[in-house]
mmCIF file of C-alpha atoms in Angstrom:
data_model
loop_
_atom_site.group_PDB
_atom_site.id
_atom_site.type_symbol
_atom_site.label_atom_id
_atom_site.label_comp_id
_atom_site.label_asym_id
_atom_site.label_seq_id
_atom_site.Cartn_x
_atom_site.Cartn_y
_atom_site.Cartn_z
ATOM 1 C CA MET A 1 -79.129 -90.242 -53.581
ATOM 2 C CA THR A 2 -81.669 -87.510 -53.594
ATOM 3 C CA GLU A 3 -81.967 -84.833 -56.236
ATOM 4 C CA GLN A 4 -79.218 -82.882 -54.491
ATOM 5 C CA ALA A 5 -76.551 -84.844 -56.391
ATOM 6 C CA THR A 6 -76.048 -84.743 -60.144
ATOM 7 C CA SER A 7 -75.218 -87.363 -62.732
ATOM 8 C CA ALA A 8 -71.814 -88.181 -61.269
ATOM 9 C CA THR A 9 -73.705 -90.276 -58.724
ATOM 10 C CA THR A 10 -74.390 -93.845 -59.782
ATOM 11 C CA ALA A 11 -77.656 -94.563 -61.538
ATOM 12 C CA ALA A 12 -78.848 -96.699 -58.652
ATOM 13 C CA GLY A 13 -78.458 -93.732 -56.339
ATOM 14 C CA ALA A 14 -75.667 -95.267 -54.245
ATOM 15 C CA PRO A 15 -72.546 -93.202 -53.615
ATOM 16 C CA VAL A 16 -69.571 -94.014 -55.758
ATOM 17 C CA ALA A 17 -66.843 -95.804 -53.825
ATOM 18 C CA GLY A 18 -63.212 -95.647 -54.787
ATOM 19 C CA GLY A 19 -60.019 -97.615 -54.156
ATOM 20 C CA ASN A 20 -60.678 -100.579 -51.915
ATOM 21 C CA ALA A 21 -64.013 -99.186 -50.797
ATOM 22 C CA GLY A 22 -66.741 -101.686 -50.109
ATOM 23 C CA MET A 23 -64.332 -104.569 -49.525
ATOM 24 C CA HIS A 24 -64.781 -104.491 -45.752
ATOM 25 C CA SER A 25 -67.613 -103.993 -43.290
ATOM 26 C CA ASP A 26 -66.448 -100.724 -41.694
ATOM 27 C CA TYR A 27 -68.272 -97.701 -43.007
ATOM 28 C CA LEU A 28 -69.517 -94.221 -42.194
ATOM 29 C CA GLU A 29 -73.088 -93.522 -43.257
ATOM 30 C CA VAL A 30 -74.526 -90.009 -43.191
ATOM 31 C CA ARG A 31 -78.242 -89.563 -43.794
ATOM 32 C CA GLY A 32 -80.205 -86.310 -43.872
ATOM 33 C CA LEU A 33 -77.477 -84.389 -42.023
ATOM 34 C CA SER A 34 -78.442 -80.762 -41.435
ATOM 35 C CA VAL A 35 -76.845 -77.967 -39.402
ATOM 36 C CA GLU A 36 -78.354 -74.558 -38.669
ATOM 37 C CA PHE A 37 -76.836 -71.496 -36.997
ATOM 38 C CA ASP A 38 -79.392 -68.874 -35.898
ATOM 39 C CA GLY A 39 -81.711 -69.718 -38.765
ATOM 40 C CA PHE A 40 -78.926 -70.013 -41.351
ATOM 41 C CA THR A 41 -78.761 -73.462 -42.953
ATOM 42 C CA ALA A 42 -75.077 -74.403 -43.130
ATOM 43 C CA VAL A 43 -75.540 -78.064 -44.086
ATOM 44 C CA SER A 44 -78.746 -79.192 -45.765
ATOM 45 C CA ASN A 45 -79.981 -82.786 -45.838
ATOM 46 C CA VAL A 46 -76.635 -84.344 -46.803
ATOM 47 C CA ASP A 47 -76.399 -88.060 -47.590
ATOM 48 C CA LEU A 48 -72.960 -89.652 -47.759
ATOM 49 C CA THR A 49 -71.645 -93.202 -47.532
ATOM 50 C CA LEU A 50 -67.950 -93.932 -46.990
ATOM 51 C CA PHE A 51 -66.406 -97.386 -46.915
ATOM 52 C CA GLN A 52 -63.118 -98.673 -45.582
ATOM 53 C CA GLY A 53 -60.425 -98.024 -48.172
ATOM 54 C CA ASP A 54 -62.011 -94.865 -49.565
ATOM 55 C CA LEU A 55 -59.834 -91.765 -49.901
ATOM 56 C CA ARG A 56 -62.704 -89.316 -50.311
ATOM 57 C CA PHE A 57 -62.146 -85.636 -51.041
ATOM 58 C CA LEU A 58 -64.777 -83.040 -50.092
ATOM 59 C CA ILE A 59 -64.499 -79.984 -52.299
ATOM 60 C CA GLY A 60 -66.550 -76.869 -52.898
ATOM 61 C CA PRO A 61 -66.348 -73.080 -52.696
ATOM 62 C CA ASN A 62 -65.660 -71.291 -49.443
ATOM 63 C CA GLY A 63 -68.835 -71.523 -47.395
ATOM 64 C CA ALA A 64 -70.044 -74.734 -49.034
ATOM 65 C CA GLY A 65 -70.347 -76.504 -45.673
ATOM 66 C CA LYS A 66 -67.345 -78.840 -45.847
ATOM 67 C CA THR A 67 -65.767 -78.084 -42.477
ATOM 68 C CA THR A 68 -69.151 -77.667 -40.825
ATOM 69 C CA MET A 69 -70.082 -81.168 -41.958
ATOM 70 C CA ILE A 70 -67.064 -82.781 -40.308
ATOM 71 C CA ASP A 71 -67.646 -80.603 -37.239
ATOM 72 C CA ALA A 72 -71.117 -82.155 -37.037
ATOM 73 C CA ILE A 73 -69.830 -85.699 -37.551
ATOM 74 C CA THR A 74 -67.309 -85.280 -34.728
ATOM 75 C CA GLY A 75 -69.750 -83.673 -32.291
ATOM 76 C CA LEU A 76 -68.448 -80.105 -32.351
ATOM 77 C CA VAL A 77 -71.725 -78.585 -33.533
ATOM 78 C CA PRO A 78 -75.307 -79.792 -33.016
ATOM 79 C CA ALA A 79 -76.947 -81.408 -36.024
ATOM 80 C CA THR A 80 -80.033 -83.324 -37.065
ATOM 81 C CA GLY A 81 -80.249 -86.440 -39.177
ATOM 82 C CA SER A 82 -78.128 -89.536 -38.674
ATOM 83 C CA VAL A 83 -74.417 -90.349 -38.700
ATOM 84 C CA GLN A 84 -73.552 -94.001 -38.135
ATOM 85 C CA LYS A 85 -70.154 -95.663 -37.951
ATOM 86 C CA SER A 86 -70.536 -99.364 -38.667
ATOM 87 C CA GLY A 87 -74.119 -99.164 -37.421
ATOM 88 C CA VAL A 88 -73.440 -97.121 -34.255
ATOM 89 C CA GLU A 89 -75.166 -93.730 -34.117
ATOM 90 C CA LEU A 90 -72.767 -90.826 -33.483
ATOM 91 C CA LEU A 91 -75.096 -87.826 -33.349
ATOM 92 C CA GLY A 92 -75.820 -86.883 -29.763
ATOM 93 C CA LYS A 93 -72.552 -88.283 -28.439
ATOM 94 C CA LYS A 94 -69.776 -86.138 -26.979
ATOM 95 C CA VAL A 95 -66.542 -85.420 -28.829
ATOM 96 C CA HIS A 96 -64.449 -87.853 -26.778
ATOM 97 C CA GLN A 97 -67.074 -90.599 -27.097
ATOM 98 C CA ILE A 98 -67.027 -90.284 -30.887
ATOM 99 C CA ALA A 99 -63.227 -90.391 -30.846
ATOM 100 C CA ARG A 100 -63.258 -93.587 -28.786
ATOM 101 C CA LEU A 101 -65.462 -95.145 -31.450
ATOM 102 C CA GLY A 102 -62.614 -94.647 -33.914
ATOM 103 C CA VAL A 103 -63.447 -91.328 -35.573
ATOM 104 C CA GLY A 104 -60.538 -88.866 -35.493
ATOM 105 C CA ARG A 105 -60.065 -85.459 -37.065
ATOM 106 C CA THR A 106 -57.443 -82.825 -37.639
ATOM 107 C CA PHE A 107 -57.837 -79.085 -38.022
ATOM 108 C CA GLN A 108 -56.425 -76.621 -40.530
ATOM 109 C CA THR A 109 -53.636 -75.723 -38.097
ATOM 110 C CA ALA A 110 -51.723 -78.633 -36.584
ATOM 111 C CA SER A 111 -51.945 -78.738 -32.788
ATOM 112 C CA VAL A 112 -49.176 -80.661 -31.049
ATOM 113 C CA PHE A 113 -47.243 -80.373 -27.774
ATOM 114 C CA GLU A 114 -44.352 -78.344 -29.161
ATOM 115 C CA GLU A 115 -42.134 -78.602 -26.072
ATOM 116 C CA LEU A 116 -42.343 -82.399 -26.072
ATOM 117 C CA SER A 117 -40.595 -84.766 -28.433
ATOM 118 C CA VAL A 118 -42.261 -86.481 -31.357
ATOM 119 C CA LEU A 119 -42.158 -89.717 -29.377
ATOM 120 C CA GLN A 120 -43.710 -88.120 -26.298
ATOM 121 C CA ASN A 121 -46.535 -86.656 -28.387
ATOM 122 C CA LEU A 122 -47.353 -90.088 -29.757
ATOM 123 C CA ASP A 123 -47.084 -91.681 -26.309
ATOM 124 C CA ILE A 124 -49.514 -89.175 -24.800
ATOM 125 C CA ALA A 125 -51.957 -89.703 -27.666
ATOM 126 C CA ALA A 126 -51.686 -93.478 -27.291
ATOM 127 C CA GLY A 127 -52.487 -93.141 -23.585
ATOM 128 C CA ALA A 128 -55.695 -91.196 -24.098
ATOM 129 C CA GLY A 129 -57.501 -93.717 -21.902
ATOM 130 C CA ARG A 130 -55.177 -93.084 -18.940
ATOM 131 C CA SER A 131 -56.054 -90.555 -16.269
ATOM 132 C CA ILE A 132 -54.785 -87.012 -16.681
ATOM 133 C CA TRP A 133 -52.584 -87.348 -13.574
ATOM 134 C CA THR A 134 -50.917 -90.455 -14.960
ATOM 135 C CA MET A 135 -50.189 -88.705 -18.233
ATOM 136 C CA LEU A 136 -48.758 -85.603 -16.565
ATOM 137 C CA ARG A 137 -46.508 -87.548 -14.188
ATOM 138 C CA ARG A 138 -42.936 -87.929 -15.434
ATOM 139 C CA ARG A 139 -42.302 -91.485 -16.556
ATOM 140 C CA PRO A 140 -40.332 -93.331 -19.202
ATOM 141 C CA VAL A 141 -41.901 -93.242 -22.651
ATOM 142 C CA GLU A 142 -43.463 -96.575 -23.509
ATOM 143 C CA VAL A 143 -42.521 -97.303 -27.109
ATOM 144 C CA SER A 144 -45.246 -99.715 -28.073
ATOM 145 C CA ALA A 145 -45.521 -101.523 -31.368
ATOM 146 C CA SER A 146 -48.283 -99.131 -32.429
ATOM 147 C CA ILE A 147 -46.050 -96.114 -31.777
ATOM 148 C CA GLU A 148 -43.162 -97.670 -33.695
ATOM 149 C CA GLN A 149 -45.513 -98.409 -36.579
ATOM 150 C CA ALA A 150 -46.909 -94.878 -36.535
ATOM 151 C CA LEU A 151 -43.407 -93.378 -36.595
ATOM 152 C CA GLU A 152 -42.557 -95.461 -39.630
ATOM 153 C CA THR A 153 -45.842 -94.691 -41.367
ATOM 154 C CA ILE A 154 -45.577 -90.914 -40.946
ATOM 155 C CA GLY A 155 -41.870 -90.910 -41.779
ATOM 156 C CA LEU A 156 -40.627 -89.387 -38.519
ATOM 157 C CA THR A 157 -38.621 -92.281 -37.059
ATOM 158 C CA ALA A 158 -35.341 -90.382 -37.428
ATOM 159 C CA LEU A 159 -36.866 -87.361 -35.657
ATOM 160 C CA ARG A 160 -38.500 -89.255 -32.806
ATOM 161 C CA ASP A 161 -36.462 -87.489 -30.103
ATOM 162 C CA LYS A 162 -36.736 -83.991 -31.602
ATOM 163 C CA PRO A 163 -39.072 -81.445 -29.976
ATOM 164 C CA ALA A 164 -42.252 -81.190 -32.006
ATOM 165 C CA GLY A 165 -41.849 -77.422 -32.122
ATOM 166 C CA THR A 166 -38.727 -77.790 -34.263
ATOM 167 C CA LEU A 167 -40.507 -79.762 -36.983
ATOM 168 C CA ALA A 168 -41.305 -78.276 -40.363
ATOM 169 C CA HIS A 169 -44.909 -77.329 -41.061
ATOM 170 C CA GLY A 170 -45.652 -80.481 -43.018
ATOM 171 C CA GLN A 171 -43.996 -82.703 -40.420
ATOM 172 C CA LYS A 172 -46.264 -81.289 -37.705
ATOM 173 C CA GLN A 173 -49.278 -82.264 -39.790
ATOM 174 C CA TRP A 174 -47.866 -85.777 -40.212
ATOM 175 C CA LEU A 175 -47.286 -86.003 -36.453
ATOM 176 C CA GLU A 176 -50.895 -85.035 -35.797
ATOM 177 C CA ILE A 177 -52.043 -87.765 -38.183
ATOM 178 C CA GLY A 178 -49.745 -90.174 -36.333
ATOM 179 C CA MET A 179 -51.419 -89.191 -33.066
ATOM 180 C CA LEU A 180 -54.708 -90.371 -34.552
ATOM 181 C CA LEU A 181 -53.155 -93.601 -35.776
ATOM 182 C CA VAL A 182 -51.900 -94.602 -32.312
ATOM 183 C CA GLN A 183 -55.448 -94.085 -31.030
ATOM 184 C CA ASP A 184 -56.568 -96.670 -33.594
ATOM 185 C CA ALA A 185 -58.807 -94.263 -35.500
ATOM 186 C CA SER A 186 -60.414 -96.082 -38.415
ATOM 187 C CA VAL A 187 -62.135 -92.989 -39.839
ATOM 188 C CA LEU A 188 -59.899 -89.946 -40.320
ATOM 189 C CA LEU A 189 -61.408 -86.556 -41.178
ATOM 190 C CA LEU A 190 -58.665 -84.177 -42.304
ATOM 191 C CA ASP A 191 -59.360 -80.469 -42.755
ATOM 192 C CA GLU A 192 -57.097 -79.006 -45.463
ATOM 193 C CA PRO A 193 -54.059 -81.095 -44.492
ATOM 194 C CA VAL A 194 -51.755 -79.615 -47.169
ATOM 195 C CA ALA A 195 -52.576 -75.932 -46.633
ATOM 196 C CA GLY A 196 -49.333 -73.950 -46.544
ATOM 197 C CA MET A 197 -47.160 -76.909 -47.543
ATOM 198 C CA SER A 198 -44.422 -76.940 -50.143
ATOM 199 C CA GLN A 199 -44.889 -79.035 -53.273
ATOM 200 C CA GLU A 200 -42.605 -81.721 -51.847
ATOM 201 C CA GLU A 201 -44.571 -81.799 -48.589
ATOM 202 C CA ARG A 202 -47.844 -82.082 -50.513
ATOM 203 C CA GLU A 203 -46.524 -85.088 -52.414
ATOM 204 C CA GLU A 204 -45.326 -86.727 -49.207
ATOM 205 C CA THR A 205 -48.684 -86.055 -47.554
ATOM 206 C CA GLY A 206 -50.570 -87.580 -50.473
ATOM 207 C CA ASN A 207 -48.409 -90.692 -50.309
ATOM 208 C CA LEU A 208 -49.008 -90.860 -46.546
ATOM 209 C CA LEU A 209 -52.764 -90.744 -47.074
ATOM 210 C CA ARG A 210 -52.484 -93.588 -49.558
ATOM 211 C CA ARG A 211 -50.474 -95.640 -47.069
ATOM 212 C CA ILE A 212 -52.986 -95.235 -44.273
ATOM 213 C CA GLY A 213 -56.077 -95.338 -46.478
ATOM 214 C CA GLY A 214 -56.079 -98.999 -47.415
ATOM 215 C CA GLU A 215 -57.273 -100.157 -43.996
ATOM 216 C CA ARG A 216 -59.121 -96.993 -43.009
ATOM 217 C CA THR A 217 -61.598 -94.445 -44.302
ATOM 218 C CA VAL A 218 -59.951 -91.094 -45.016
ATOM 219 C CA VAL A 219 -61.958 -87.949 -45.751
ATOM 220 C CA VAL A 220 -60.056 -84.867 -46.919
ATOM 221 C CA VAL A 221 -61.533 -81.363 -47.011
ATOM 222 C CA GLU A 222 -59.459 -79.631 -49.648
ATOM 223 C CA HIS A 223 -59.138 -76.581 -51.910
ATOM 224 C CA ASP A 224 -55.992 -77.724 -53.737
ATOM 225 C CA MET A 225 -57.327 -79.103 -57.018
ATOM 226 C CA ASP A 226 -53.982 -80.522 -58.146
ATOM 227 C CA PHE A 227 -53.710 -82.447 -54.881
ATOM 228 C CA MET A 228 -57.238 -83.773 -55.337
ATOM 229 C CA ARG A 229 -56.579 -84.921 -58.910
ATOM 230 C CA ASN A 230 -53.414 -86.725 -57.895
ATOM 231 C CA PHE A 231 -54.661 -88.591 -54.829
ATOM 232 C CA ALA A 232 -58.466 -88.810 -54.536
ATOM 233 C CA THR A 233 -60.183 -92.138 -55.162
ATOM 234 C CA SER A 234 -63.580 -90.412 -55.098
ATOM 235 C CA VAL A 235 -64.900 -86.879 -54.754
ATOM 236 C CA THR A 236 -67.976 -85.262 -53.232
ATOM 237 C CA VAL A 237 -68.767 -81.685 -54.266
ATOM 238 C CA LEU A 238 -70.707 -79.489 -51.839
ATOM 239 C CA ALA A 239 -72.411 -76.219 -52.715
ATOM 240 C CA ARG A 240 -74.489 -74.117 -50.338
ATOM 241 C CA GLY A 241 -74.505 -76.928 -47.806
ATOM 242 C CA ALA A 242 -75.841 -79.635 -50.128
ATOM 243 C CA VAL A 243 -74.290 -82.365 -52.267
ATOM 244 C CA LEU A 244 -73.950 -81.095 -55.830
ATOM 245 C CA ALA A 245 -72.132 -84.054 -57.387
ATOM 246 C CA GLU A 246 -70.266 -87.203 -56.460
ATOM 247 C CA GLY A 247 -68.058 -89.659 -58.322
ATOM 248 C CA SER A 248 -64.535 -90.228 -59.548
ATOM 249 C CA VAL A 249 -62.228 -87.282 -60.221
ATOM 250 C CA ALA A 250 -62.871 -87.568 -63.964
ATOM 251 C CA GLU A 251 -66.647 -87.743 -63.523
ATOM 252 C CA VAL A 252 -66.767 -84.741 -61.223
ATOM 253 C CA GLN A 253 -64.493 -82.649 -63.426
ATOM 254 C CA ALA A 254 -66.675 -83.406 -66.455
ATOM 255 C CA ASP A 255 -69.930 -82.558 -64.687
ATOM 256 C CA PRO A 256 -71.371 -79.327 -66.179
ATOM 257 C CA ALA A 257 -72.993 -78.341 -62.882
ATOM 258 C CA VAL A 258 -69.640 -78.538 -61.104
ATOM 259 C CA GLN A 259 -67.909 -76.571 -63.846
ATOM 260 C CA GLU A 260 -70.542 -73.861 -63.648
ATOM 261 C CA ALA A 261 -71.101 -73.658 -59.920
ATOM 262 C CA TYR A 262 -67.689 -74.400 -58.444
ATOM 263 C CA LEU A 263 -64.883 -74.270 -60.983
ATOM 264 C CA GLY A 264 -66.400 -71.647 -63.262
ATOM 265 C CA THR A 265 -65.451 -70.818 -66.816
ATOM 266 C CA ALA A 266 -61.767 -71.588 -66.234
ATOM 267 C CA ALA A 267 -62.617 -75.254 -65.665
ATOM 268 C CA ALA A 268 -64.673 -75.435 -68.828
ATOM 269 C CA ALA A 269 -61.622 -74.142 -70.707
ATOM 270 C CA GLY A 270 -59.327 -76.590 -68.934
ATOM 271 C CA GLU A 271 -57.579 -73.833 -66.969
ATOM 272 C CA GLU A 272 -58.627 -74.315 -63.369
ATOM 273 C CA ASP A 273 -57.476 -71.889 -60.736
ATOM 274 C CA PRO A 274 -54.546 -73.720 -59.064
ATOM 275 C CA THR A 275 -55.515 -72.272 -55.695
ATOM 276 C CA GLY A 276 -58.897 -73.961 -55.891
ATOM 277 C CA SER A 277 -60.666 -70.782 -54.820
ATOM 278 C CA ALA A 278 -64.207 -70.212 -55.963
ATOM 279 C CA PRO A 279 -64.715 -67.665 -58.750
ATOM 280 C CA GLU A 280 -67.613 -65.266 -58.884
ATOM 281 C CA PRO A 281 -70.827 -66.756 -60.299
ATOM 282 C CA VAL A 282 -70.654 -67.003 -64.067
ATOM 283 C CA ALA A 283 -74.367 -66.794 -64.832
ATOM 284 C CA PRO A 284 -77.694 -65.890 -63.251
ATOM 285 C CA GLY A 285 -79.112 -68.704 -61.190
ATOM 286 C CA ASN A 286 -75.673 -70.008 -60.234
ATOM 287 C CA ARG A 287 -75.940 -72.570 -57.440
ATOM 288 C CA VAL A 288 -73.171 -71.119 -55.272
ATOM 289 C CA ALA A 289 -73.334 -68.054 -53.051
ATOM 290 C CA PRO A 290 -69.938 -66.448 -53.680
ATOM 291 C CA SER A 291 -69.100 -64.916 -50.328
ATOM 292 C CA VAL A 292 -71.284 -65.896 -47.383
ATOM 293 C CA GLY A 293 -71.432 -69.471 -46.183
ATOM 294 C CA PRO A 294 -71.544 -71.822 -43.242
ATOM 295 C CA GLU A 295 -67.844 -71.668 -42.407
ATOM 296 C CA GLU A 296 -68.403 -68.025 -41.515
ATOM 297 C CA HIS A 297 -71.145 -69.010 -39.078
ATOM 298 C CA ARG A 298 -69.609 -72.063 -37.437
ATOM 299 C CA PRO A 299 -67.682 -71.772 -34.138
ATOM 300 C CA SER A 300 -64.053 -70.829 -34.647
ATOM 301 C CA ASP A 301 -61.195 -72.817 -33.111
ATOM 302 C CA SER A 302 -61.028 -70.194 -30.370
ATOM 303 C CA SER A 303 -64.714 -70.378 -29.482
ATOM 304 C CA PRO A 304 -65.949 -72.140 -26.329
ATOM 305 C CA GLU A 305 -67.477 -74.924 -28.420
ATOM 306 C CA ALA A 306 -64.278 -75.686 -30.280
ATOM 307 C CA GLY A 307 -61.964 -74.838 -27.408
ATOM 308 C CA ALA A 308 -63.651 -77.279 -25.058
ATOM 309 C CA GLN A 309 -62.026 -80.142 -26.864
ATOM 310 C CA ARG A 310 -58.519 -78.889 -26.034
ATOM 311 C CA ASP A 311 -58.815 -77.195 -22.654
ATOM 312 C CA HIS A 312 -58.426 -80.197 -20.368
ATOM 313 C CA THR A 313 -55.509 -82.170 -21.708
ATOM 314 C CA GLY A 314 -53.994 -80.492 -24.747
ATOM 315 C CA PRO A 315 -54.077 -80.856 -28.490
ATOM 316 C CA ALA A 316 -54.398 -84.563 -29.215
ATOM 317 C CA LEU A 317 -56.360 -85.673 -26.190
ATOM 318 C CA GLY A 318 -58.842 -82.832 -26.052
ATOM 319 C CA ARG A 319 -60.177 -83.744 -29.456
ATOM 320 C CA ASN A 320 -59.755 -87.493 -29.340
ATOM 321 C CA GLY A 321 -59.654 -88.836 -25.848
ATOM 322 C CA GLN A 322 -60.476 -86.837 -22.752
ATOM 323 C CA GLY A 323 -62.032 -83.628 -23.925
ATOM 324 C CA GLY A 324 -65.664 -84.212 -23.085
#
């Protein structure tokens, strides 16, 4: 690692890997990733290595560059540097090309076909390689082994014939994750997956991430500190678009720079804000700008850049199969 990361990074400079990380050959390697919007640096020279089996949480104040970074990895915003999945360069590829290489992502608001059943949503996602006319034509749902497995994994087998629009908030998020699973995504980038969920739904979501994480790489952008403590195998802290610290939950929580810049005085006293929101800077020279950051400069979900991934074929396919 460069000087952007603090002591929570290993002495050799290699990122800390958690869980089963490093046991397999699949990986996502980010080197020198930078994103600029009209002269504003949203992500600055980020290095990150993720192995299969890692349940990595990205945390940091609002505007730290977390969502912008996964936007860059998935082709939604232009970036410089290098992002490789198992040795294949992703930067410069279109959104649907990156998805076909096994990199899937969700957004803060679940996007599913609400008029269709849970099963139909999964079937459409599984058929992302079919032509749009084939997918729109009425036909019997093909319940493949991968769809059956996804239903079981996300816990929606009993609701398979229910319209997706009738699902609870948390269940819609699980369905969207299932739509990535049937597309055989091996790297999942999840943007605040438990936002707005009940405590029970958060627990179920954490257990789901553990179930799918053993054979995949899962990256979670999150503000819920309790959720992070309970389920993360490793943590990367971003501040002002750069890596501030990296390591296990315990290492990151004990890092003075993180306590000062992100968690503030409450963390030092052992009383973190349960919302995970960033406090005002606690001292001159604080590393974190409290109000303005890259998320305020990146394209919104309604912008042409972000909307292009949905316009042609709907929620799952626009971002993961046919959108480009």
